[in-house]
Coordinates of C-alpha atoms in Angstrom, one line a residue:
M30 CA 91.3 98.1 78.9
T31 CA 94.4 100.2 79.2
V32 CA 95.2 102.7 81.9
D33 CA 95.3 105.5 79.3
E34 CA 91.8 104.6 78.2
L35 CA 90.5 104.5 81.7
V36 CA 92.0 107.9 82.5
R37 CA 90.6 109.4 79.2
R38 CA 87.1 108.2 80.0
H39 CA 87.3 109.0 83.7
P40 CA 90.0 111.6 84.6
R41 CA 88.4 112.2 88.1
L42 CA 86.9 109.9 90.7
W43 CA 84.6 110.7 93.7
H44 CA 84.1 109.2 97.1
M45 CA 81.2 110.2 99.3
A46 CA 81.7 109.8 103.1
A47 CA 79.7 110.7 106.2
D48 CA 80.4 114.2 107.5
R49 CA 81.8 113.0 110.8
S50 CA 84.3 110.7 109.0
W51 CA 86.2 113.6 107.5
P52 CA 88.7 114.1 110.4
G53 CA 89.6 110.5 110.3
I54 CA 90.0 110.5 106.5
R55 CA 92.3 113.4 106.7
A56 CA 94.4 111.7 109.3
R57 CA 94.5 108.1 108.0
G58 CA 93.2 108.2 104.4
L59 CA 90.4 106.1 103.0
L60 CA 90.3 102.7 104.6
S61 CA 88.1 99.8 103.7
V62 CA 85.5 98.7 106.3
S63 CA 87.8 95.7 107.2
G64 CA 90.7 98.1 107.6
L65 CA 88.7 100.4 109.9
L66 CA 87.7 97.5 112.0
D67 CA 91.3 96.6 112.4
V68 CA 92.3 100.1 113.4
Y69 CA 89.4 100.4 115.9
G70 CA 90.0 97.0 117.4
V71 CA 86.6 95.6 116.6
E72 CA 86.5 91.8 117.1
G73 CA 84.2 88.9 117.7
G74 CA 80.4 89.1 117.2
E75 CA 80.5 92.9 116.8
R76 CA 82.9 92.6 113.9
L77 CA 80.9 89.8 112.3
A78 CA 77.8 91.9 112.3
I79 CA 79.6 94.8 110.6
E80 CA 81.8 92.9 108.2
S81 CA 80.0 89.8 107.3
A82 CA 76.3 90.6 107.3
R83 CA 73.8 93.2 106.0
R84 CA 73.9 96.4 108.1
P85 CA 70.4 97.8 108.6
D86 CA 71.9 101.0 110.1
S87 CA 75.2 102.9 110.0
V88 CA 77.7 102.1 112.7
V89 CA 79.9 104.7 114.4
L90 CA 83.3 103.4 115.5
A91 CA 85.1 105.1 118.4
R92 CA 88.4 104.4 120.2
D93 CA 90.4 106.5 122.6
G94 CA 92.9 108.7 120.8
L95 CA 91.1 108.3 117.4
E96 CA 88.6 110.4 115.6
E97 CA 85.2 108.8 115.0
A98 CA 84.6 106.7 111.9
V99 CA 81.2 105.9 110.3
V100 CA 80.6 102.6 108.5
R101 CA 77.5 103.2 106.4
D102 CA 74.5 100.9 106.3
N103 CA 73.9 98.7 103.3
K104 CA 70.2 98.7 103.4
P105 CA 69.9 98.5 99.6
M106 CA 71.3 95.0 99.7
Y107 CA 68.3 92.7 100.0
E108 CA 69.7 89.4 101.1
S109 CA 67.1 87.2 99.4
V110 CA 67.8 88.9 96.0
L111 CA 71.5 88.8 96.6
A112 CA 71.5 85.1 97.3
R113 CA 69.6 84.5 94.0
N114 CA 72.1 86.5 92.0
L115 CA 75.4 85.2 93.4
Q116 CA 77.6 83.0 91.2
D117 CA 80.7 80.9 91.7
G118 CA 79.3 79.2 94.8
L119 CA 79.4 82.4 96.9
Q120 CA 77.0 82.9 99.8
P121 CA 75.9 86.4 101.0
R122 CA 78.4 86.4 103.9
A123 CA 81.3 86.0 101.4
W124 CA 79.9 88.9 99.2
Y125 CA 79.7 91.2 102.2
E126 CA 83.3 90.4 103.1
I127 CA 84.4 90.9 99.5
L128 CA 82.9 94.4 99.5
N129 CA 84.2 95.3 102.9
A130 CA 87.7 94.6 101.9
K131 CA 87.6 97.5 99.3
S132 CA 87.3 101.3 99.2
F133 CA 84.9 102.6 96.5
F134 CA 84.9 105.4 94.1
W135 CA 82.3 106.6 91.6
V136 CA 83.7 107.2 88.1
D137 CA 80.8 109.4 87.0
R138 CA 79.7 112.6 88.7
E139 CA 76.1 111.9 87.7
R140 CA 75.9 108.8 89.9
L141 CA 77.4 110.7 92.8
E142 CA 74.8 113.5 92.4
R143 CA 72.0 110.8 92.4
L144 CA 73.4 109.4 95.6
L145 CA 73.6 112.8 97.2
G146 CA 70.0 113.4 96.4
A147 CA 68.8 110.1 97.6
K148 CA 66.2 110.1 100.4
A149 CA 68.6 108.4 102.8
Y150 CA 71.1 111.3 102.5
A151 CA 69.1 114.3 101.5
G152 CA 69.5 117.1 104.1
Q153 CA 72.4 115.3 105.8
P154 CA 75.9 116.9 105.3
Q155 CA 78.2 114.6 103.2
V156 CA 81.8 114.9 102.4
V157 CA 82.8 114.5 98.8
V158 CA 86.4 113.8 98.0
E159 CA 87.6 114.2 94.3
V160 CA 90.6 112.2 93.3
N161 CA 92.9 112.3 90.3
T162 CA 92.5 109.0 88.5
R163 CA 96.0 108.9 87.0
A164 CA 97.6 109.7 90.3
L165 CA 95.7 107.0 92.1
V166 CA 96.3 104.3 89.4
D167 CA 100.0 105.2 89.2
R168 CA 100.3 104.7 93.0
H169 CA 97.9 101.8 93.5
G170 CA 97.3 100.2 90.1
D171 CA 98.1 96.7 91.2
R172 CA 95.2 96.9 93.7
V173 CA 92.7 98.8 91.5
R174 CA 89.7 96.9 90.2
L175 CA 86.8 98.0 87.9
C176 CA 83.2 97.0 88.2
S177 CA 80.3 97.4 85.7
I178 CA 77.5 97.3 88.3
N179 CA 76.6 99.0 91.5
S180 CA 77.9 96.2 93.7
G181 CA 76.4 97.4 97.0
Q182 CA 72.7 97.2 96.1
T183 CA 70.2 94.7 94.8
L184 CA 67.4 97.0 94.0
Y185 CA 65.3 96.5 90.8
G186 CA 65.8 92.8 90.8
G187 CA 69.5 92.7 91.3
Q188 CA 72.3 91.7 88.9
T189 CA 74.5 88.6 88.8
R190 CA 77.8 89.0 90.6
G191 CA 80.7 86.7 91.6
L192 CA 84.4 86.3 91.6
E193 CA 84.8 88.1 88.2
T194 CA 82.7 91.2 89.1
F195 CA 85.8 93.2 90.1
R196 CA 88.4 93.0 87.4
R197 CA 91.9 94.3 87.0
I198 CA 92.2 97.2 84.6
E199 CA 93.9 95.1 81.9
D200 CA 91.2 92.4 82.3
F201 CA 88.2 94.7 82.0
P202 CA 86.5 94.2 78.6
D203 CA 87.1 96.9 76.0
D204 CA 86.7 95.0 72.7
G205 CA 85.1 97.8 70.7
G206 CA 81.5 98.3 69.7
R207 CA 79.0 100.6 71.4
L208 CA 79.9 101.7 74.9
G209 CA 77.6 99.9 77.2
G210 CA 77.4 96.9 74.9
P211 CA 78.5 93.3 75.9
G212 CA 82.0 93.8 74.5
R213 CA 82.5 97.2 76.0
P214 CA 80.6 97.6 79.3
R215 CA 80.5 100.8 81.2
I216 CA 82.5 101.2 84.3
V217 CA 80.3 102.0 87.3
E218 CA 82.8 101.7 90.2
L219 CA 86.5 101.8 90.7
V220 CA 87.7 100.1 93.8
V221 CA 91.0 99.8 95.6
E222 CA 91.6 96.5 97.5
G223 CA 92.5 97.3 101.1
G224 CA 91.9 101.1 100.9
V225 CA 93.9 104.2 100.1
P226 CA 95.8 105.4 103.2
D227 CA 97.5 108.1 101.2
L228 CA 94.2 109.5 99.8
M229 CA 95.0 113.1 100.7
E230 CA 98.1 113.0 98.5
L231 CA 96.0 112.0 95.5
A232 CA 92.9 114.2 96.2
T233 CA 92.3 117.3 94.1
R234 CA 89.6 118.7 96.4
A235 CA 87.1 117.9 99.2
D236 CA 83.8 119.6 99.9
R237 CA 81.0 119.4 102.5
V238 CA 77.7 119.1 100.6
A239 CA 74.3 119.7 102.1
N240 CA 70.9 120.9 100.9
G241 CA 72.1 121.6 97.4
G242 CA 75.1 123.7 98.4
S243 CA 78.7 123.0 99.1
E244 CA 81.5 124.3 101.3
P245 CA 85.1 123.7 100.5
L246 CA 87.0 121.7 103.0
W247 CA 90.4 121.0 101.3
P248 CA 92.8 122.2 100.1

């Protein structure tokens, strides 16, 4: 795939964050889970439970002088299903660590809306940040990866995943044929390895969304 084709298909990206994470995102951008744990000085067994295992509940990070940050749960990741679907000799711990080294964006607004309406988030204020795809790729293209599955869940039987699940833009299949077919898979997620500390320079807007309504936060 070329950058031009990616931008043509998906000119905007969206990230959904917990409401109380917004001050930290404005101050430090969008960090990966691993990056947040570094900033908040989380180490040892506490870090292992957040970074390398299934999180049954969201975790609030706090440190003197810093705004709170929220690491979301990953309840939709059923470990027995994950283990059956991992390739390349990966174990669940390795997959969690692969995911937690990235920051995630939806490429389709429809998937974002589904997540906003999910039982786990309905009625709870969420922050949605919209980002210009071209600007993000121009700035961080060497760390951008594309994914054709929802990599953070194993509902509905799960899908195979491994070292080739996240691909560079130029390595993502786009060999013609029907969109969604084997030679031209749909993009589900765009991720950035290590996070996007300059997110607010690339964002086009941010809104607080709750109960079907929205309130502009930025600009």
